[in-house]
């Protein structure tokens, strides 16, 4: 047993998301989501692909559960496709019984295999009907009501079978990449530059505000009407990279490194734990950042039973001397991979946004724990890709020693955060069970502990990491 440890009963497993694995986009009554539409726009996805087939998991639930069992997983985090449950999305639209039954059976099958389900209600695939009808997240009042209704349909359908609920996955990504850079669905960049009136980017901040209020409304619905009888917990999943100052001796870089954390994480974390946006964001964004009404504060403040943490990367941060651009969303600073002393933060991966640095994981979870008063954490995603993994011959690709090392480093860092730094962490979901549709990067980027042969009928081949990860947890989780 290593000196550091994870607590008894620690829940570990894997995470996936509906659009990335399911395929079957028009089966059993499912309608388009904004990602179906986004993928049809030429140039949006690196390899011109889509989630039309993906891992075909809609038809292979038994195979996926068998893989989870083989790995020894205790839990599985997956997301529901809103447009399978309520194809057009809205509170007055019909509920699709076939969609509900598909997931109810899946949850029953997971339980039969001894695997705890953890459900994400929204992992980016908004029903396109709501985007077309009223602009999706840009229409706060409509979006909040429709999300609350969808959440209630789900709470009702699964009842006590599901103990872990996540409202939104990485609202930063949906807000910034969906409404500022246009990289993600719904692909909006329309107000990125200054207009003739000197207007500036507002949409990502409006979308973010809608996510927060919708999260609060769903949590209130759960706590008022389901939690006591069903006995579950509910939270939000936030992504965030660790930051180190480019020059640790320059107070402006030290300050910028914290400001980057605030723009990326506290944007959502502070309203949930403190009922307000960070001062640094208000200072830079002024009234482009929406104000909370007293009713909204009451809804949002205190709305996490646990903090869902996705973590992948660390960066060096250098302050800027110039005034922020209107479309700046990082806090007026430079994000670098090399610091003033020439140190590299971590090796390159297939994804430009990912640089492994396990110590950054430990530092970030401690920073979050200190800032938010020691909440309970579930790590809801962590994992890596390898530059060029997709080009390797199958036998080499299955020997993914780099991924085994990655998990050793990160799980060890988490055990240090728990045993030495006193962080209350109770679970970890590796990203991902399967290679899958990596959004704008298409199928070139592989994150799975299982190779999926897209050219060979979606056949699954467990990689070495699928066999190794359980033994790493075995070393760290306390038996008594
Ligand atoms: S794309 C992304 N990911 C990966 C994805 O597969 C998963 O669904 C997400 O929850 C793995 O984990 C998350 N994160 C987006 C990274 C940010 C890209 C930053 C671009 C800067 C402009």
XYZ file of C-alpha atoms and ligand atoms in Angstrom:
502
model
C 0.000 0.000 0.000
C 1.546 3.352 -0.970
C 1.691 6.002 1.749
C -1.112 8.035 0.155
C -4.531 6.485 -0.187
C -8.097 6.934 -1.354
C -10.994 6.378 1.044
C -12.829 3.096 1.546
C -15.793 2.750 -0.807
C -14.142 5.047 -3.392
C -16.242 4.927 -6.551
C -14.197 4.546 -9.724
C -15.157 3.838 -13.273
C -15.391 5.423 -16.694
C -17.220 8.288 -18.382
C -18.775 8.733 -21.821
C -21.325 11.052 -23.452
C -24.379 10.213 -25.551
C -23.483 11.968 -28.812
C -19.911 10.709 -28.688
C -20.772 6.999 -28.491
C -24.405 6.171 -29.302
C -24.960 6.621 -33.025
C -28.539 5.732 -34.095
C -29.442 9.406 -34.512
C -32.898 8.799 -35.882
C -33.885 5.580 -34.189
C -36.852 5.063 -31.878
C -38.079 8.615 -32.283
C -34.874 10.582 -31.566
C -34.770 13.973 -33.290
C -31.758 16.127 -34.213
C -29.626 17.758 -31.572
C -27.513 20.833 -32.287
C -24.520 18.513 -32.762
C -26.248 16.580 -35.573
C -26.805 19.899 -37.300
C -23.330 21.273 -36.522
C -21.590 18.204 -37.992
C -23.355 18.754 -41.318
C -21.679 22.157 -41.758
C -18.616 21.636 -43.948
C -15.358 22.399 -42.168
C -16.662 22.157 -38.608
C -15.301 18.654 -37.877
C -11.627 17.955 -38.650
C -12.207 14.708 -40.566
C -15.652 15.666 -41.867
C -17.245 12.999 -39.667
C -20.224 13.011 -37.293
C -21.721 10.980 -34.447
C -24.088 9.183 -36.861
C -22.532 5.797 -36.064
C -19.815 6.595 -33.498
C -19.303 3.469 -31.323
C -22.815 2.229 -32.103
C -23.350 2.009 -28.353
C -27.104 2.447 -28.728
C -27.122 -1.113 -30.086
C -24.264 -2.458 -27.977
C -25.191 -1.717 -24.400
C -24.504 -5.328 -23.367
C -21.005 -5.197 -24.872
C -20.233 -1.909 -23.135
C -21.402 -3.260 -19.789
C -19.285 -6.387 -20.315
C -16.247 -4.137 -20.916
C -16.943 -2.207 -17.717
C -17.169 -5.468 -15.785
C -13.963 -6.781 -17.299
C -12.162 -3.641 -16.133
C -13.579 -4.039 -12.634
C -15.348 -0.669 -12.777
C -17.607 0.199 -9.839
C -19.429 3.018 -11.630
C -20.270 4.344 -15.078
C -20.920 7.981 -15.898
C -22.906 8.440 -19.105
C -25.178 11.141 -20.459
C -28.760 11.015 -21.647
C -29.658 12.303 -25.056
C -32.322 14.937 -24.344
C -33.577 14.509 -27.916
C -34.231 10.805 -27.302
C -36.238 11.609 -24.150
C -38.150 14.641 -25.493
C -37.315 14.805 -29.217
C -38.325 18.435 -29.724
C -37.061 19.341 -26.265
C -39.758 21.649 -24.851
C -42.036 21.404 -21.848
C -45.104 21.204 -24.079
C -43.569 18.711 -26.494
C -44.258 14.975 -26.331
C -42.139 12.707 -24.168
C -40.711 9.724 -26.097
C -41.448 6.547 -24.163
C -39.053 4.485 -26.332
C -36.173 6.794 -25.503
C -36.946 6.592 -21.798
C -37.250 2.806 -21.876
C -33.892 2.461 -23.605
C -32.128 4.212 -20.730
C -34.237 2.611 -17.979
C -33.232 -0.815 -19.287
C -29.605 0.320 -19.493
C -29.666 1.439 -15.859
C -31.276 -1.866 -14.823
C -28.606 -3.776 -16.743
C -25.842 -1.752 -15.070
C -27.279 -2.564 -11.646
C -27.546 -6.240 -12.568
C -23.825 -6.113 -13.373
C -23.100 -4.437 -10.022
C -22.191 -1.073 -11.591
C -23.417 2.215 -10.129
C -24.885 4.612 -12.724
C -23.941 8.295 -12.658
C -26.106 10.277 -15.071
C -25.245 13.537 -16.824
C -28.415 15.252 -17.992
C -26.711 17.510 -20.523
C -23.443 16.813 -22.295
C -23.745 19.467 -25.032
C -26.410 17.865 -27.305
C -29.294 20.318 -26.976
C -32.407 19.335 -28.973
C -32.163 21.351 -32.173
C -35.859 22.160 -31.847
C -35.028 24.468 -28.940
C -32.157 26.118 -30.774
C -34.411 26.845 -33.745
C -37.433 27.829 -31.643
C -35.835 30.397 -29.378
C -32.028 30.343 -29.616
C -31.451 27.722 -26.919
C -29.356 29.011 -24.026
C -29.614 32.609 -25.251
C -33.233 32.666 -24.109
C -32.814 32.229 -20.376
C -36.472 32.059 -19.342
C -37.488 29.477 -21.946
C -34.315 27.416 -21.555
C -34.579 27.238 -17.766
C -38.197 26.088 -17.876
C -37.498 23.485 -20.557
C -34.408 22.167 -18.804
C -36.237 21.890 -15.507
C -39.048 20.006 -17.227
C -36.562 17.634 -18.914
C -34.771 17.088 -15.601
C -38.065 16.239 -13.896
C -38.917 13.725 -16.636
C -35.551 12.048 -15.956
C -35.818 12.117 -12.140
C -39.281 10.594 -12.430
C -38.220 7.902 -14.913
C -35.237 6.633 -12.906
C -36.293 7.350 -9.332
C -34.155 5.644 -6.708
C -32.273 3.647 -9.345
C -29.901 6.580 -9.848
C -28.039 8.096 -6.904
C -25.658 10.433 -8.749
C -26.953 13.188 -10.999
C -24.981 15.805 -12.923
C -26.921 18.677 -14.434
C -24.421 20.076 -16.956
C -21.086 18.915 -18.309
C -18.510 21.698 -18.728
C -20.786 24.701 -19.289
C -17.599 26.683 -20.071
C -17.218 24.668 -23.286
C -20.841 25.064 -24.366
C -20.729 28.802 -23.629
C -17.316 29.776 -25.002
C -16.800 27.240 -27.778
C -20.483 27.331 -28.765
C -21.022 31.111 -28.641
C -17.622 32.800 -28.974
C -15.162 30.756 -31.037
C -17.846 28.788 -32.887
C -15.789 25.600 -32.648
C -18.649 23.717 -30.981
C -22.399 23.617 -31.629
C -24.338 25.828 -32.143
C -21.258 27.387 -33.766
C -22.039 31.035 -33.090
C -19.392 33.695 -33.586
C -21.758 36.409 -34.707
C -20.965 39.048 -32.117
C -17.286 38.267 -31.672
C -16.026 41.582 -32.981
C -17.016 45.128 -32.259
C -20.092 46.296 -34.125
C -20.561 49.831 -35.452
C -22.100 50.819 -32.088
C -19.039 49.622 -30.231
C -20.923 46.574 -29.036
C -18.881 43.613 -27.899
C -19.242 39.920 -27.225
C -22.131 39.142 -24.932
C -23.515 35.768 -25.993
C -21.145 33.432 -24.096
C -21.843 35.261 -20.841
C -25.611 35.097 -21.417
C -25.367 31.370 -22.192
C -23.280 30.797 -19.047
C -25.854 32.647 -16.940
C -28.660 30.497 -18.379
C -26.717 27.330 -17.515
C -26.325 28.472 -13.924
C -30.002 29.301 -13.443
C -31.103 26.099 -15.191
C -28.738 24.116 -12.940
C -30.249 25.819 -9.883
C -33.800 25.149 -11.066
C -33.115 21.444 -11.702
C -31.413 21.049 -8.327
C -34.350 22.718 -6.577
C -36.773 20.377 -8.381
C -34.689 17.384 -7.299
C -34.381 18.512 -3.703
C -38.047 19.491 -3.376
C -39.642 16.465 -4.992
C -37.235 13.539 -5.423
C -34.153 13.611 -3.213
C -35.724 12.535 0.079
C -37.462 9.488 -1.351
C -34.789 8.575 -3.928
C -31.777 9.288 -1.722
C -29.474 10.686 -4.396
C -27.072 13.587 -4.824
C -26.847 16.209 -7.539
C -24.099 18.546 -8.756
C -22.569 20.190 -11.807
C -19.384 19.197 -13.655
C -16.902 21.987 -14.342
C -13.765 21.720 -16.437
C -10.613 23.614 -15.595
C -6.878 23.598 -16.234
C -4.292 24.292 -13.553
C -2.252 27.479 -14.033
C 1.327 28.363 -13.091
C 2.711 31.892 -13.485
C 5.071 32.249 -16.467
C 7.407 34.183 -14.182
C 6.789 33.257 -10.541
C 8.698 36.384 -9.468
C 6.376 38.730 -11.362
C 3.315 39.566 -9.204
C 1.381 40.452 -12.383
C 1.853 36.883 -13.710
C 0.925 35.402 -10.323
C -2.254 37.487 -10.333
C -2.997 36.572 -13.970
C -2.651 32.853 -13.146
C -5.399 33.205 -10.508
C -7.490 35.359 -12.849
C -7.355 32.594 -15.475
C -8.733 30.102 -12.902
C -11.501 32.577 -12.089
C -12.508 33.105 -15.742
C -12.426 29.371 -16.461
C -13.804 27.834 -13.271
C -15.017 30.392 -10.736
C -17.298 31.870 -13.441
C -19.553 28.929 -12.491
C -18.094 27.884 -9.137
C -18.414 31.255 -7.370
C -22.139 31.721 -8.087
C -22.787 28.156 -6.896
C -20.775 28.503 -3.668
C -20.912 32.294 -3.018
C -23.897 33.571 -5.025
C -21.853 36.010 -7.156
C -19.504 36.238 -10.123
C -15.771 36.762 -9.431
C -14.744 40.432 -9.106
C -12.065 39.954 -11.782
C -14.745 39.020 -14.315
C -17.065 41.850 -13.351
C -14.142 44.291 -13.629
C -13.202 43.220 -17.153
C -16.628 42.423 -18.581
C -18.761 45.082 -16.878
C -22.424 44.817 -17.726
C -21.806 42.249 -20.441
C -21.788 39.790 -17.554
C -25.438 39.410 -16.504
C -26.547 40.373 -12.979
C -28.240 37.849 -10.694
C -31.685 38.760 -9.410
C -32.254 37.947 -5.701
C -34.461 35.006 -6.781
C -31.677 33.693 -8.999
C -29.132 33.928 -6.199
C -31.455 31.950 -3.948
C -31.689 29.277 -6.636
C -27.992 29.046 -7.492
C -26.173 29.630 -4.199
C -25.681 26.335 -2.368
C -26.911 24.255 -5.302
C -24.159 21.599 -5.342
C -24.378 18.414 -3.293
C -20.951 17.626 -4.753
C -18.444 19.240 -7.103
C -17.941 17.319 -10.367
C -14.414 17.985 -11.583
C -13.123 17.365 -15.117
C -9.411 17.927 -15.446
C -6.891 17.458 -18.249
C -4.284 20.173 -18.556
C -2.006 22.803 -17.029
C -0.583 26.013 -18.535
C 1.852 28.812 -17.836
C 0.196 32.208 -17.671
C 1.746 35.533 -18.684
C -0.086 38.791 -18.030
C -0.767 41.262 -20.828
C -0.044 44.974 -20.602
C -2.647 45.888 -23.235
C -6.379 46.478 -22.727
C -8.535 43.333 -23.130
C -10.114 42.669 -26.517
C -13.947 42.668 -26.428
C -14.011 38.982 -27.325
C -11.396 37.973 -24.740
C -12.691 35.152 -22.549
C -9.587 34.105 -20.626
C -8.888 37.187 -18.489
C -6.544 39.233 -20.720
C -3.477 37.013 -20.564
C -1.328 34.661 -22.591
C -1.550 30.877 -22.208
C 1.819 29.196 -22.748
C 3.313 25.709 -22.532
C 6.854 26.911 -21.672
C 7.758 29.218 -18.779
C 10.354 31.958 -18.468
C 12.977 29.428 -17.322
C 12.312 27.282 -20.412
C 10.499 24.447 -18.581
C 7.789 22.637 -20.540
C 4.541 22.048 -18.612
C 3.977 18.554 -20.023
C 4.293 16.429 -23.169
C 2.252 17.156 -26.284
C -0.806 14.973 -26.899
C -3.110 14.573 -29.898
C -5.302 17.393 -28.529
C -3.839 20.901 -28.583
C -5.642 21.669 -25.321
C -4.163 18.792 -23.345
C -0.782 18.635 -21.570
C -0.434 16.048 -18.791
C 0.944 17.402 -15.493
C -0.260 15.295 -12.511
C 1.003 17.713 -9.866
C -1.272 20.358 -11.406
C -4.245 18.074 -10.710
C -3.301 17.862 -7.020
C -2.749 21.612 -6.809
C -6.017 22.431 -8.561
C -8.234 20.184 -6.453
C -6.611 21.652 -3.322
C -7.173 25.183 -4.654
C -10.842 24.378 -5.313
C -11.241 22.699 -1.942
C -9.792 25.745 -0.151
C -11.807 28.239 -2.173
C -15.131 26.452 -1.785
C -14.920 25.343 1.838
C -14.012 21.681 1.419
C -16.836 20.303 -0.727
C -17.093 16.628 -1.634
C -15.506 16.026 -5.029
C -16.171 13.445 -7.682
C -13.624 13.556 -10.491
C -16.016 13.081 -13.375
C -13.396 13.001 -16.177
C -9.638 12.647 -16.514
C -7.680 10.943 -19.259
C -5.376 11.458 -22.209
C -4.793 11.036 -25.907
C -1.418 10.345 -27.538
C -0.078 12.297 -30.458
C -0.278 9.944 -33.448
C -2.019 7.095 -31.602
C -4.481 6.729 -34.466
C -1.647 6.028 -36.930
C -0.126 3.133 -34.972
C -0.645 -0.509 -36.025
C -3.232 -2.236 -33.842
C -0.797 -4.342 -31.793
C 1.175 -1.228 -30.783
C -1.926 0.811 -30.215
C -3.188 -1.749 -27.714
C 0.053 -1.503 -25.697
C -0.788 1.977 -24.388
C 1.906 2.232 -21.725
C 1.737 6.050 -21.895
C -1.915 5.890 -20.764
C -1.074 3.460 -17.929
C 1.630 5.893 -16.792
C -0.806 8.772 -17.075
C -3.324 7.020 -14.808
C -0.579 6.054 -12.335
C 0.520 9.685 -12.122
C -2.935 11.214 -11.847
C -4.454 8.662 -9.471
C -1.340 8.942 -7.289
C -1.685 12.740 -7.291
C -5.339 12.395 -6.289
C -4.402 10.057 -3.433
C -1.869 12.683 -2.262
C -4.555 15.379 -2.443
C -6.793 13.220 -0.276
C -4.336 11.716 2.221
C -1.891 14.626 2.577
C -3.893 17.745 1.633
C -7.180 16.601 3.186
C -9.358 16.934 0.080
C -12.703 15.104 0.353
C -12.744 13.111 -2.893
C -14.978 10.081 -3.258
C -14.882 9.046 -6.890
C -13.025 9.134 -10.214
C -14.320 8.429 -13.730
C -11.648 7.939 -16.379
C -12.231 9.442 -19.805
C -13.020 7.268 -21.549
C -14.325 3.700 -21.672
C -14.138 3.742 -25.481
C -12.422 5.650 -28.238
C -15.213 7.863 -29.491
C -16.300 10.889 -31.510
C -14.064 13.639 -30.159
C -16.280 16.568 -31.217
C -14.494 19.023 -33.538
C -11.484 16.675 -33.652
C -13.585 13.837 -35.129
C -12.261 10.277 -34.791
C -8.522 10.996 -35.092
C -8.175 11.580 -31.357
C -8.512 8.457 -29.247
C -9.168 8.743 -25.508
C -10.411 5.214 -24.798
C -9.039 2.400 -22.701
C -10.778 0.365 -25.426
C -9.867 0.629 -29.100
C -12.913 0.902 -31.338
C -12.380 -0.251 -34.916
C -14.488 2.255 -36.831
C -13.538 0.614 -40.136
C -14.310 -2.866 -38.791
C -17.889 -2.798 -37.586
C -17.125 -0.960 -34.328
C -15.398 -4.013 -32.858
C -13.931 -3.290 -29.397
C -10.384 -4.257 -28.316
C -9.376 -3.490 -24.714
C -6.013 -1.703 -24.494
C -3.451 -2.424 -21.778
C -4.777 0.520 -19.720
C -8.177 -1.210 -19.451
C -6.455 -4.022 -17.572
C -4.094 -1.856 -15.523
C -6.341 0.898 -14.163
C -8.168 -1.376 -11.710
C -4.893 -2.542 -10.173
C -3.859 1.088 -9.619
C -7.072 1.763 -7.703
C -6.580 -1.481 -5.801
C -3.242 -0.180 -4.546
C -4.705 3.080 -3.293
C -8.232 2.421 -2.035
C -8.336 1.641 1.684
C -9.863 -1.735 2.428
C -11.078 -0.778 5.903
S -13.349 18.525 -25.834
C -13.212 18.439 -24.233
N -13.363 17.258 -23.588
C -13.147 15.991 -24.176
C -14.496 15.478 -24.600
O -14.400 14.253 -25.226
C -15.469 15.376 -23.433
O -16.760 15.197 -23.903
C -15.405 16.652 -22.613
O -16.164 16.529 -21.460
C -12.572 15.243 -23.058
O -13.171 15.939 -21.923
C -13.943 17.027 -22.349
N -12.923 19.505 -23.586
C -12.755 20.733 -24.236
C -11.425 21.245 -24.018
C -11.340 22.699 -24.237
C -10.835 23.074 -25.571
C -10.288 24.452 -25.464
C -10.235 25.163 -26.766
C -9.709 26.560 -26.530
C -10.236 27.575 -27.445
